[in-house]
Amino acid sequence: MGVRDVRVAVQRTRILPAWVRRADASATRRVNARRTHPLVDRFWSRVSGFADRGVLWWTIAGVLAVTGRRRIAARGLGSLLVASALTNVIAKRVFGGDRPLLADVPIARRLPKPPITPSFPSGHSASAAAFVTGVAIESPRLGAALAPAALGVGYSRLHTGAHWLSDVVGGLALGAAVGGLGAVVVHPHRRAAGESTAASGTDRRLPASPDGEGVFIVVNRSSGTSVLRSDPVRVLERRLPRAELHVLEDAAGDDPGAAARRALARAEPPRILGVCGGDGSVAAVAHEARAAGVPLLVVPGGTFNHFARAAGAATVDLAVDGLQRGEGVRADVAELSFAGGPPITVLNTASVGLYPDFVAERERREHRYGKWLAAVIAANRVLRRSAPVNVVVGARRARVWSLYIGVGPNDPGIPAPMRRSRLDGGVLDVRVLHAGSRFRAAGTLAFGRRTSAVLRRMRLLPKRFESYTTESIDVLVRPRHGQPPGFAHDGEVAIEATADASARTAAPGYRTTVRIVPEALDVYRPGRAHES
């Protein structure tokens, strides 16, 4: 390497290996030595400028949203925001490094305002890769069409002398990883031709309400506040003008279940209960609907909407279609009881271990930071500080990272399925991840079936976990650090209930019982004959 190459390479951070610095110097020298037409230089400069602050990707997202591809736009922007935050708040501060010397960049190529932030990784490249990967997860064809734009943005940073080759490659890798991991958190919504939108279960005739008469709907606006979507209340008001919408007030500490109970206690109670919110709100209102013997209208209004999607009412319009036509299904539920106390209706899962720890940490912070940033902080804290839980399942003692109890059969091969695959089946699906490496356990809980299988073959994840089905399960949960760990159900954590149960039992810890209740809840959804 010549004197000039040494002068260029010496600017790179010493965190990077020497061969990377040599490759950076060589690539920069070759790009700068190429003679290009002034129009070409102007083109790449404008590409780089248009990508500043993600303007290019926000524009494309706007086009996607206007043309009816809102979910695709939302995933792309969500991936972009996370990648941008990781790059600018964390990665640049950790790795940093100086940018290429402007003296070596042809004058015609230089940006009007040279960047002054640390060099590694390239934020433009990370945002581009994250957005395109997010789009590709929802629509591979659109992702393939946008891939050249992402690569073009990356090259523009080299052509204008704003970044080194390793900065661009690192940014692209970071962005693609963020987009890919997003598919683990929020599964893509792609439907193959002929695939049913609804989970299993026999179609059932339910009371119809074309205009919403006799329908009482609890609306929890605090669910899914960070999710980009149209306001479901406007759709409900337009399609169900005679329905009574009860919007919960955060300041009053209103509870979805309590609001439903008050409505059912009237002299003329509603004949149909509805709920617009996340899985926790849905489960609370479902409990009251079961007790009153009335059908349930589930309107997706949360972050994930696991039960609504499993039932086949993945959108507001699908849920309303089922109500107006009087179409639905009867679903299994589970009942969770603490030390002989009153049962709690569970629609998706109940669990103890890492996931309840994460939910509790997130809820303590989300009012201050918002749900997504609070989730990042909570995940980091749980990964560093959480300990395994000692449980007694039946007559067997175990030390576990997580014990998941799914309502009905769930996706096989993973220890923490979040959404049931069937509405019927009459069984609980139990998954036990025994104690071992903390980070391997976290990886096992995070990745899906196929990724987990590959990582287990590479010995990066535990090779096996326990899985079986049953109709009822008794679990004794031992205290941890002097405090009983929480027991999660449908995204909520029963901290107070477990503490009370622990105080009432003679043995240390608290005892829970979960049992399946087949065909216990009528839920509206479009009949299969109407599926497109």
Short mmCIF file of C-alpha atoms in Angstrom, two decimals:
data_model
loop_
_atom_site.label_atom_id
_atom_site.label_comp_id
_atom_site.label_asym_id
_atom_site.label_seq_id
_atom_site.Cartn_x
_atom_site.Cartn_y
_atom_site.Cartn_z
CA MET A 1 0.00 0.00 0.00
CA GLY A 2 1.43 3.37 -1.07
CA VAL A 3 1.96 6.50 0.97
CA ARG A 4 -1.33 7.98 -0.23
CA ASP A 5 -3.22 4.79 0.66
CA VAL A 6 -1.68 4.85 4.12
CA ARG A 7 -2.75 8.48 4.53
CA VAL A 8 -6.33 7.52 3.59
CA ALA A 9 -6.49 4.36 5.64
CA VAL A 10 -5.09 5.94 8.76
CA GLN A 11 -8.32 7.88 9.12
CA ARG A 12 -10.27 4.68 9.80
CA THR A 13 -11.14 3.64 13.31
CA ARG A 14 -8.82 1.08 14.80
CA ILE A 15 -11.76 -1.05 15.83
CA LEU A 16 -11.93 -2.36 12.26
CA PRO A 17 -9.39 -5.02 11.18
CA ALA A 18 -6.42 -3.95 9.10
CA TRP A 19 -7.64 -5.83 6.01
CA VAL A 20 -10.90 -3.89 6.13
CA ARG A 21 -9.02 -0.60 6.27
CA ARG A 22 -6.89 -1.68 3.31
CA ALA A 23 -9.99 -2.66 1.34
CA ASP A 24 -11.58 0.69 2.16
CA ALA A 25 -8.54 2.59 0.94
CA SER A 26 -8.36 0.57 -2.27
CA ALA A 27 -12.08 0.96 -3.03
CA THR A 28 -12.02 4.69 -2.32
CA ARG A 29 -8.97 5.20 -4.55
CA ARG A 30 -10.61 3.35 -7.44
CA VAL A 31 -13.94 5.17 -7.16
CA ASN A 32 -12.24 8.57 -6.99
CA ALA A 33 -9.97 7.73 -9.93
CA ARG A 34 -12.92 6.96 -12.27
CA ARG A 35 -13.74 9.73 -14.72
CA THR A 36 -17.48 10.30 -15.01
CA HIS A 37 -19.63 12.84 -16.85
CA PRO A 38 -20.74 15.85 -14.78
CA LEU A 39 -24.38 14.78 -15.28
CA VAL A 40 -23.55 11.41 -13.73
CA ASP A 41 -21.89 13.12 -10.76
CA ARG A 42 -24.93 15.37 -10.35
CA PHE A 43 -27.27 12.35 -10.50
CA TRP A 44 -25.52 10.48 -7.70
CA SER A 45 -25.28 13.65 -5.61
CA ARG A 46 -29.04 14.16 -5.93
CA VAL A 47 -29.75 10.51 -5.11
CA SER A 48 -27.72 10.89 -1.94
CA GLY A 49 -29.44 14.18 -1.09
CA PHE A 50 -32.93 12.79 -1.75
CA ALA A 51 -32.20 9.98 0.69
CA ASP A 52 -31.29 12.46 3.48
CA ARG A 53 -33.53 11.95 6.52
CA GLY A 54 -35.27 9.11 4.66
CA VAL A 55 -37.17 11.50 2.35
CA LEU A 56 -36.93 9.03 -0.55
CA TRP A 57 -38.37 6.17 1.49
CA TRP A 58 -41.09 8.26 3.13
CA THR A 59 -42.15 9.34 -0.34
CA ILE A 60 -42.32 5.76 -1.58
CA ALA A 61 -44.24 4.79 1.56
CA GLY A 62 -46.74 7.55 0.83
CA VAL A 63 -47.28 6.18 -2.66
CA LEU A 64 -47.77 2.68 -1.29
CA ALA A 65 -50.29 3.90 1.28
CA VAL A 66 -52.28 5.88 -1.27
CA THR A 67 -52.46 2.87 -3.58
CA GLY A 68 -53.90 0.66 -0.83
CA ARG A 69 -50.67 -0.97 0.41
CA ARG A 70 -50.69 0.53 3.89
CA ARG A 71 -49.41 -2.54 5.69
CA ILE A 72 -46.43 -2.76 3.36
CA ALA A 73 -45.68 0.93 3.87
CA ALA A 74 -46.03 0.59 7.63
CA ARG A 75 -43.58 -2.31 7.84
CA GLY A 76 -41.06 -0.54 5.63
CA LEU A 77 -41.21 2.65 7.69
CA GLY A 78 -41.12 0.75 10.96
CA SER A 79 -37.95 -1.06 9.88
CA LEU A 80 -36.44 2.23 8.70
CA LEU A 81 -37.10 3.99 12.02
CA VAL A 82 -35.60 1.18 14.09
CA ALA A 83 -32.53 0.91 11.83
CA SER A 84 -32.01 4.67 11.86
CA ALA A 85 -32.20 4.78 15.65
CA LEU A 86 -29.77 1.88 16.07
CA THR A 87 -27.36 3.42 13.58
CA ASN A 88 -27.31 7.00 14.80
CA VAL A 89 -27.87 6.53 18.52
CA ILE A 90 -25.81 3.39 19.15
CA ALA A 91 -23.66 2.08 16.28
CA LYS A 92 -22.02 5.37 15.28
CA ARG A 93 -21.14 6.10 18.89
CA VAL A 94 -19.68 2.64 19.44
CA PHE A 95 -17.68 2.33 16.18
CA GLY A 96 -17.43 5.91 14.87
CA GLY A 97 -14.39 6.65 12.74
CA ASP A 98 -13.40 9.49 10.40
CA ARG A 99 -14.86 9.89 6.92
CA PRO A 100 -12.79 9.87 3.69
CA LEU A 101 -10.59 12.91 3.08
CA LEU A 102 -12.41 15.49 0.98
CA ALA A 103 -9.10 16.42 -0.65
CA ASP A 104 -9.14 13.04 -2.43
CA VAL A 105 -12.72 13.43 -3.73
CA PRO A 106 -13.19 15.20 -7.11
CA ILE A 107 -14.74 18.62 -6.53
CA ALA A 108 -17.70 17.95 -8.83
CA ARG A 109 -18.76 14.97 -6.70
CA ARG A 110 -18.64 16.57 -3.28
CA LEU A 111 -21.90 17.09 -1.44
CA PRO A 112 -23.02 20.72 -0.89
CA LYS A 113 -22.90 20.10 2.86
CA PRO A 114 -20.38 17.41 3.83
CA PRO A 115 -21.56 15.24 6.75
CA ILE A 116 -19.75 15.63 10.05
CA THR A 117 -21.13 12.69 12.06
CA PRO A 118 -19.04 9.55 12.70
CA SER A 119 -18.56 7.38 9.63
CA PHE A 120 -19.39 3.76 10.51
CA PRO A 121 -21.98 2.55 9.65
CA SER A 122 -23.70 4.46 6.86
CA GLY A 123 -27.10 5.66 8.07
CA HIS A 124 -28.32 6.17 4.49
CA SER A 125 -27.46 2.56 3.64
CA ALA A 126 -29.00 1.18 6.82
CA SER A 127 -32.26 3.05 6.26
CA ALA A 128 -32.40 1.98 2.62
CA ALA A 129 -31.81 -1.70 3.37
CA ALA A 130 -34.22 -1.70 6.31
CA PHE A 131 -37.05 -0.12 4.31
CA VAL A 132 -36.63 -2.39 1.29
CA THR A 133 -36.28 -5.52 3.44
CA GLY A 134 -39.44 -4.58 5.32
CA VAL A 135 -41.30 -4.10 2.05
CA ALA A 136 -39.92 -7.38 0.67
CA ILE A 137 -41.17 -9.30 3.71
CA GLU A 138 -44.73 -8.25 2.91
CA SER A 139 -44.37 -8.20 -0.89
CA PRO A 140 -41.30 -9.92 -2.42
CA ARG A 141 -42.04 -8.44 -5.86
CA LEU A 142 -42.11 -4.87 -4.59
CA GLY A 143 -38.99 -5.55 -2.54
CA ALA A 144 -37.15 -6.82 -5.62
CA ALA A 145 -38.26 -3.75 -7.57
CA LEU A 146 -36.94 -1.41 -4.86
CA ALA A 147 -33.68 -3.27 -4.23
CA PRO A 148 -31.76 -1.38 -6.98
CA ALA A 149 -32.80 1.90 -5.34
CA ALA A 150 -31.35 0.77 -2.01
CA LEU A 151 -28.10 -0.32 -3.66
CA GLY A 152 -28.02 2.96 -5.59
CA VAL A 153 -28.29 4.94 -2.37
CA GLY A 154 -25.43 2.91 -0.93
CA TYR A 155 -23.24 3.53 -3.97
CA SER A 156 -24.09 7.25 -3.97
CA ARG A 157 -22.39 7.52 -0.59
CA LEU A 158 -19.20 6.11 -2.10
CA HIS A 159 -19.41 8.19 -5.27
CA THR A 160 -19.81 11.45 -3.33
CA GLY A 161 -17.01 10.58 -0.92
CA ALA A 162 -19.28 10.58 2.12
CA HIS A 163 -18.45 7.02 3.25
CA TRP A 164 -16.02 4.15 3.03
CA LEU A 165 -16.95 0.81 1.49
CA SER A 166 -17.14 -0.87 4.91
CA ASP A 167 -19.53 1.86 6.10
CA VAL A 168 -21.92 1.09 3.24
CA VAL A 169 -21.65 -2.68 3.62
CA GLY A 170 -22.12 -2.43 7.38
CA GLY A 171 -25.13 -0.15 6.97
CA LEU A 172 -26.76 -2.44 4.42
CA ALA A 173 -26.20 -5.46 6.68
CA LEU A 174 -27.59 -3.69 9.74
CA GLY A 175 -30.67 -2.48 7.87
CA ALA A 176 -31.37 -5.90 6.36
CA ALA A 177 -31.00 -7.53 9.79
CA VAL A 178 -33.46 -5.08 11.37
CA GLY A 179 -35.97 -5.69 8.60
CA GLY A 180 -35.57 -9.45 8.93
CA LEU A 181 -35.96 -9.44 12.70
CA GLY A 182 -39.10 -7.37 12.25
CA ALA A 183 -40.71 -10.42 10.66
CA VAL A 184 -40.15 -12.27 13.94
CA VAL A 185 -41.86 -9.58 15.99
CA VAL A 186 -44.74 -8.98 13.55
CA HIS A 187 -45.35 -11.87 11.20
CA PRO A 188 -45.93 -10.92 7.55
CA HIS A 189 -49.48 -10.92 6.26
CA ARG A 190 -49.19 -12.74 2.95
CA ARG A 191 -51.94 -15.05 1.82
CA ALA A 192 -51.47 -17.72 -0.78
CA ALA A 193 -54.13 -18.21 -3.43
CA GLY A 194 -57.01 -20.18 -2.05
CA GLU A 195 -55.76 -20.00 1.53
CA SER A 196 -58.46 -19.39 4.13
CA THR A 197 -58.39 -16.15 6.08
CA ALA A 198 -59.89 -17.87 9.13
CA ALA A 199 -58.62 -20.46 11.54
CA SER A 200 -60.33 -23.81 11.82
CA GLY A 201 -63.76 -24.20 13.31
CA THR A 202 -67.26 -24.79 12.04
CA ASP A 203 -69.20 -21.81 10.68
CA ARG A 204 -72.07 -20.87 12.98
CA ARG A 205 -75.14 -18.67 12.56
CA LEU A 206 -75.17 -15.80 15.07
CA PRO A 207 -77.55 -12.86 15.62
CA ALA A 208 -77.11 -10.36 12.79
CA SER A 209 -77.03 -6.59 13.23
CA PRO A 210 -76.77 -4.77 9.88
CA ASP A 211 -76.70 -1.27 11.44
CA GLY A 212 -75.26 -2.02 14.89
CA GLU A 213 -78.54 -2.03 16.82
CA GLY A 214 -78.15 -3.87 20.11
CA VAL A 215 -74.34 -3.81 19.90
CA PHE A 216 -72.15 -2.36 22.68
CA ILE A 217 -68.47 -1.94 21.71
CA VAL A 218 -65.69 -1.14 24.18
CA VAL A 219 -62.91 0.85 22.48
CA ASN A 220 -59.45 0.92 24.03
CA ARG A 221 -57.53 3.62 22.15
CA SER A 222 -54.37 3.01 24.18
CA SER A 223 -53.87 -0.36 22.44
CA GLY A 224 -51.51 -0.30 19.48
CA THR A 225 -50.96 3.47 19.58
CA SER A 226 -47.66 3.14 17.71
CA VAL A 227 -49.07 1.17 14.82
CA LEU A 228 -49.69 2.99 11.54
CA ARG A 229 -53.34 2.33 10.63
CA SER A 230 -56.58 4.13 9.91
CA ASP A 231 -58.81 4.90 12.88
CA PRO A 232 -61.11 1.87 13.42
CA VAL A 233 -63.67 4.06 15.22
CA ARG A 234 -64.43 5.95 12.02
CA VAL A 235 -65.12 2.69 10.20
CA LEU A 236 -67.38 1.51 13.02
CA GLU A 237 -69.30 4.77 13.10
CA ARG A 238 -69.83 4.66 9.35
CA ARG A 239 -70.81 1.00 9.03
CA LEU A 240 -72.60 0.55 12.37
CA PRO A 241 -74.33 3.89 13.00
CA ARG A 242 -76.66 2.51 15.72
CA ALA A 243 -73.95 0.73 17.72
CA GLU A 244 -72.99 2.18 21.10
CA LEU A 245 -69.26 2.90 21.25
CA HIS A 246 -67.76 3.24 24.73
CA VAL A 247 -64.29 4.80 24.47
CA LEU A 248 -62.19 4.09 27.56
CA GLU A 249 -60.68 7.07 29.34
CA ASP A 250 -57.06 6.54 30.45
CA ALA A 251 -57.26 9.26 33.08
CA ALA A 252 -60.26 7.59 34.72
CA GLY A 253 -58.52 4.22 34.86
CA ASP A 254 -61.44 2.63 33.01
CA ASP A 255 -61.24 -1.13 32.51
CA PRO A 256 -62.63 -2.97 29.42
CA GLY A 257 -64.17 -5.75 31.48
CA ALA A 258 -65.76 -3.33 33.96
CA ALA A 259 -67.26 -1.27 31.13
CA ALA A 260 -68.77 -4.42 29.62
CA ARG A 261 -70.18 -5.52 33.02
CA ARG A 262 -71.87 -2.15 33.53
CA ALA A 263 -73.52 -2.37 30.13
CA LEU A 264 -74.73 -5.92 30.78
CA ALA A 265 -76.20 -4.88 34.16
CA ARG A 266 -78.59 -2.38 32.56
CA ALA A 267 -82.34 -2.93 32.49
CA GLU A 268 -82.01 -3.42 28.73
CA PRO A 269 -78.56 -4.99 28.23
CA PRO A 270 -76.92 -5.25 24.80
CA ARG A 271 -77.47 -8.49 22.92
CA ILE A 272 -73.99 -8.38 21.38
CA LEU A 273 -70.71 -7.35 23.05
CA GLY A 274 -67.88 -5.91 21.00
CA VAL A 275 -64.33 -4.87 21.75
CA CYS A 276 -61.81 -2.82 19.77
CA GLY A 277 -58.34 -3.15 21.25
CA GLY A 278 -55.42 -5.48 21.82
CA ASP A 279 -55.48 -9.08 23.02
CA GLY A 280 -55.66 -8.10 26.69
CA SER A 281 -58.76 -5.97 26.12
CA VAL A 282 -60.32 -8.68 23.94
CA ALA A 283 -59.79 -11.33 26.63
CA ALA A 284 -61.32 -9.11 29.34
CA VAL A 285 -64.49 -8.45 27.32
CA ALA A 286 -64.63 -12.07 26.14
CA HIS A 287 -64.78 -13.11 29.81
CA GLU A 288 -67.91 -10.98 30.30
CA ALA A 289 -69.46 -12.19 27.03
CA ARG A 290 -69.05 -15.79 28.18
CA ALA A 291 -70.60 -15.05 31.56
CA ALA A 292 -73.60 -13.35 29.94
CA GLY A 293 -73.97 -15.88 27.15
CA VAL A 294 -73.78 -13.28 24.35
CA PRO A 295 -71.67 -13.41 21.16
CA LEU A 296 -68.47 -11.37 20.82
CA LEU A 297 -67.50 -8.95 18.05
CA VAL A 298 -63.69 -8.64 17.93
CA VAL A 299 -62.42 -5.52 16.13
CA PRO A 300 -58.61 -5.50 15.71
CA GLY A 301 -57.24 -2.37 17.37
CA GLY A 302 -54.05 -3.51 19.08
CA THR A 303 -50.43 -3.97 18.11
CA PHE A 304 -50.57 -7.65 17.15
CA ASN A 305 -54.26 -8.71 17.29
CA HIS A 306 -53.39 -12.39 17.65
CA PHE A 307 -56.87 -13.61 18.46
CA ALA A 308 -58.63 -11.49 15.84
CA ARG A 309 -56.30 -12.83 13.17
CA ALA A 310 -56.73 -16.39 14.36
CA ALA A 311 -60.50 -16.03 14.29
CA GLY A 312 -60.51 -14.68 10.72
CA ALA A 313 -61.37 -11.05 11.57
CA ALA A 314 -57.98 -9.54 10.77
CA THR A 315 -59.46 -6.18 9.67
CA VAL A 316 -62.27 -3.95 10.91
CA ASP A 317 -64.25 -4.53 7.73
CA LEU A 318 -64.00 -8.33 8.02
CA ALA A 319 -65.28 -8.20 11.60
CA VAL A 320 -68.19 -5.94 10.63
CA ASP A 321 -69.00 -8.13 7.61
CA GLY A 322 -69.47 -11.11 9.93
CA LEU A 323 -71.69 -9.11 12.28
CA GLN A 324 -73.90 -7.71 9.55
CA ARG A 325 -74.43 -11.13 7.97
CA GLY A 326 -74.75 -12.99 11.26
CA GLU A 327 -71.78 -15.26 10.56
CA GLY A 328 -69.34 -16.57 13.13
CA VAL A 329 -67.66 -19.51 14.79
CA ARG A 330 -67.54 -21.13 18.22
CA ALA A 331 -64.05 -21.05 19.75
CA ASP A 332 -62.29 -22.91 22.54
CA VAL A 333 -60.95 -20.84 25.44
CA ALA A 334 -58.95 -21.63 28.56
CA GLU A 335 -59.55 -20.74 32.19
CA LEU A 336 -56.66 -19.65 34.41
CA SER A 337 -57.17 -19.80 38.20
CA PHE A 338 -54.82 -18.70 40.97
CA ALA A 339 -54.97 -20.86 44.12
CA GLY A 340 -58.64 -21.65 43.72
CA GLY A 341 -59.62 -18.06 42.93
CA PRO A 342 -62.14 -17.04 40.25
CA PRO A 343 -61.09 -18.14 36.74
CA ILE A 344 -59.71 -15.74 34.14
CA THR A 345 -60.60 -16.30 30.49
CA VAL A 346 -57.54 -16.87 28.28
CA LEU A 347 -57.77 -16.70 24.49
CA ASN A 348 -54.20 -17.23 23.27
CA THR A 349 -51.50 -18.13 25.79
CA ALA A 350 -50.57 -18.15 29.45
CA SER A 351 -46.94 -18.23 30.52
CA VAL A 352 -44.38 -17.73 33.24
CA GLY A 353 -40.70 -16.84 32.80
CA LEU A 354 -38.94 -14.48 30.40
CA TYR A 355 -42.00 -13.24 28.56
CA PRO A 356 -43.93 -12.05 31.65
CA ASP A 357 -40.71 -10.40 32.86
CA PHE A 358 -40.48 -8.56 29.53
CA VAL A 359 -44.13 -7.45 29.57
CA ALA A 360 -43.88 -6.17 33.15
CA GLU A 361 -40.72 -4.18 32.37
CA ARG A 362 -42.25 -2.75 29.20
CA GLU A 363 -45.46 -1.65 30.92
CA ARG A 364 -43.48 0.17 33.61
CA ARG A 365 -41.78 2.31 30.94
CA GLU A 366 -44.20 2.65 28.01
CA HIS A 367 -46.03 5.71 29.43
CA ARG A 368 -42.73 7.58 29.45
CA TYR A 369 -41.00 6.21 26.34
CA GLY A 370 -43.81 4.79 24.20
CA LYS A 371 -44.42 1.11 23.56
CA TRP A 372 -41.64 0.40 21.05
CA LEU A 373 -38.76 2.16 22.80
CA ALA A 374 -39.99 0.77 26.12
CA ALA A 375 -39.92 -2.71 24.56
CA VAL A 376 -36.28 -2.26 23.49
CA ILE A 377 -35.27 -1.11 26.98
CA ALA A 378 -37.25 -3.92 28.62
CA ALA A 379 -35.76 -6.58 26.36
CA ASN A 380 -32.23 -5.40 27.18
CA ARG A 381 -32.93 -5.42 30.92
CA VAL A 382 -34.57 -8.84 30.88
CA LEU A 383 -31.74 -10.36 28.86
CA ARG A 384 -29.17 -9.09 31.36
CA ARG A 385 -30.97 -9.61 34.67
CA SER A 386 -33.77 -12.17 34.53
CA ALA A 387 -33.28 -15.51 36.23
CA PRO A 388 -34.87 -18.92 35.58
CA VAL A 389 -38.07 -19.84 37.41
CA ASN A 390 -38.50 -22.90 39.61
CA VAL A 391 -41.82 -24.63 38.95
CA VAL A 392 -43.57 -27.85 39.85
CA VAL A 393 -45.68 -29.15 36.97
CA GLY A 394 -47.87 -31.95 38.25
CA ALA A 395 -45.40 -33.89 40.38
CA ARG A 396 -42.27 -32.87 38.47
CA ARG A 397 -39.89 -30.11 39.52
CA ALA A 398 -38.15 -28.07 36.87
CA ARG A 399 -36.02 -24.96 36.50
CA VAL A 400 -37.18 -23.19 33.36
CA TRP A 401 -36.67 -20.05 31.32
CA SER A 402 -40.25 -20.21 30.13
CA LEU A 403 -43.39 -22.30 30.46
CA TYR A 404 -45.92 -21.54 27.71
CA ILE A 405 -49.47 -22.86 27.73
CA GLY A 406 -51.24 -22.30 24.41
CA VAL A 407 -54.98 -22.45 23.92
CA GLY A 408 -55.43 -25.08 21.21
CA PRO A 409 -52.73 -26.40 18.89
CA ASN A 410 -49.97 -23.89 18.09
CA ASP A 411 -47.18 -23.71 15.53
CA PRO A 412 -44.89 -26.70 16.15
CA GLY A 413 -41.15 -26.47 16.64
CA ILE A 414 -40.92 -23.25 18.68
CA PRO A 415 -41.11 -22.86 22.48
CA ALA A 416 -43.12 -19.61 22.55
CA PRO A 417 -45.94 -19.55 20.00
CA MET A 418 -47.88 -16.31 20.37
CA ARG A 419 -50.92 -17.10 18.22
CA ARG A 420 -53.04 -20.22 18.11
CA SER A 421 -53.35 -22.00 14.77
CA ARG A 422 -56.83 -23.40 15.46
CA LEU A 423 -59.96 -22.24 17.23
CA ASP A 424 -60.95 -25.79 18.12
CA GLY A 425 -59.05 -28.92 19.13
CA GLY A 426 -59.99 -29.21 22.80
CA VAL A 427 -56.42 -29.24 24.15
CA LEU A 428 -53.78 -27.06 25.78
CA ASP A 429 -50.43 -26.94 23.96
CA VAL A 430 -47.64 -26.86 26.57
CA ARG A 431 -44.05 -25.80 25.77
CA VAL A 432 -41.26 -25.92 28.38
CA LEU A 433 -37.85 -24.32 27.77
CA HIS A 434 -35.54 -25.62 30.48
CA ALA A 435 -32.84 -23.45 32.05
CA GLY A 436 -29.51 -23.15 30.26
CA SER A 437 -27.63 -20.35 28.52
CA ARG A 438 -29.43 -17.04 28.93
CA PHE A 439 -28.73 -15.81 25.42
CA ARG A 440 -29.48 -19.14 23.77
CA ALA A 441 -32.81 -19.15 25.59
CA ALA A 442 -33.58 -15.63 24.38
CA GLY A 443 -32.71 -16.61 20.82
CA THR A 444 -34.90 -19.69 21.02
CA LEU A 445 -37.85 -17.59 22.16
CA ALA A 446 -37.25 -14.93 19.50
CA PHE A 447 -36.84 -16.95 16.31
CA GLY A 448 -39.45 -18.84 14.34
CA ARG A 449 -39.54 -22.53 13.59
CA ARG A 450 -37.36 -22.60 10.47
CA THR A 451 -34.72 -20.18 11.73
CA SER A 452 -34.57 -21.96 15.08
CA ALA A 453 -34.07 -25.32 13.36
CA VAL A 454 -31.11 -23.95 11.39
CA LEU A 455 -29.56 -22.32 14.46
CA ARG A 456 -29.98 -25.50 16.50
CA ARG A 457 -28.07 -27.44 13.84
CA MET A 458 -25.30 -24.85 14.16
CA ARG A 459 -25.39 -25.39 17.97
CA LEU A 460 -26.30 -21.76 18.53
CA LEU A 461 -29.60 -22.63 20.22
CA PRO A 462 -30.68 -25.40 22.60
CA LYS A 463 -31.32 -28.62 20.70
CA ARG A 464 -34.64 -29.46 22.25
CA PHE A 465 -37.41 -28.31 24.51
CA GLU A 466 -40.34 -30.15 25.99
CA SER A 467 -43.71 -30.09 24.22
CA TYR A 468 -46.98 -31.90 24.88
CA THR A 469 -50.76 -31.45 24.90
CA THR A 470 -53.17 -31.85 27.78
CA GLU A 471 -56.67 -30.80 28.83
CA SER A 472 -55.60 -29.35 32.20
CA ILE A 473 -52.35 -28.42 33.93
CA ASP A 474 -51.45 -27.54 37.52
CA VAL A 475 -48.35 -25.41 38.07
CA LEU A 476 -46.73 -24.42 41.35
CA VAL A 477 -44.48 -21.36 40.81
CA ARG A 478 -41.75 -20.78 43.39
CA PRO A 479 -40.68 -17.26 44.50
CA ARG A 480 -37.68 -15.70 42.80
CA HIS A 481 -35.50 -13.24 44.73
CA GLY A 482 -38.15 -13.26 47.43
CA GLN A 483 -40.92 -12.15 45.06
CA PRO A 484 -43.36 -14.32 43.10
CA PRO A 485 -42.82 -13.93 39.33
CA GLY A 486 -45.75 -12.74 37.27
CA PHE A 487 -47.96 -15.02 35.21
CA ALA A 488 -48.81 -13.61 31.78
CA HIS A 489 -52.04 -14.22 29.90
CA ASP A 490 -52.86 -12.64 26.52
CA GLY A 491 -50.22 -9.94 26.86
CA GLU A 492 -51.17 -8.97 30.42
CA VAL A 493 -49.30 -9.88 33.61
CA ALA A 494 -51.13 -10.80 36.82
CA ILE A 495 -48.62 -9.45 39.35
CA GLU A 496 -51.11 -8.67 42.15
CA ALA A 497 -53.00 -11.90 41.64
CA THR A 498 -49.86 -13.99 42.02
CA ALA A 499 -48.82 -12.10 45.15
CA ASP A 500 -52.24 -12.63 46.73
CA ALA A 501 -52.21 -16.29 45.76
CA SER A 502 -48.76 -16.72 47.24
CA ALA A 503 -49.92 -15.21 50.53
CA ARG A 504 -52.91 -17.58 50.73
CA THR A 505 -50.95 -20.80 50.20
CA ALA A 506 -49.04 -22.63 52.89
CA ALA A 507 -46.28 -23.66 50.50
CA PRO A 508 -43.92 -20.96 49.22
CA GLY A 509 -44.99 -19.70 45.82
CA TYR A 510 -48.39 -19.76 44.20
CA ARG A 511 -50.40 -22.45 42.44
CA THR A 512 -52.15 -21.96 39.12
CA THR A 513 -54.52 -24.19 37.21
CA VAL A 514 -55.16 -23.86 33.48
CA ARG A 515 -57.85 -25.93 31.80
CA ILE A 516 -59.34 -25.98 28.31
CA VAL A 517 -63.02 -25.12 27.85
CA PRO A 518 -64.11 -26.40 24.41
CA GLU A 519 -66.53 -24.35 22.27
CA ALA A 520 -67.07 -21.75 24.99
CA LEU A 521 -67.24 -18.50 23.00
CA ASP A 522 -69.21 -17.36 19.93
CA VAL A 523 -67.15 -14.97 17.79
CA TYR A 524 -68.17 -13.10 14.64
CA ARG A 525 -66.21 -13.66 11.45
CA PRO A 526 -67.09 -13.88 7.75
CA GLY A 527 -68.29 -17.34 6.71
CA ARG A 528 -66.04 -19.37 4.45
CA ALA A 529 -68.54 -19.08 1.61
CA HIS A 530 -67.81 -15.32 1.47
CA GLU A 531 -64.00 -15.55 1.52
CA SER A 532 -62.30 -14.34 -1.61
#
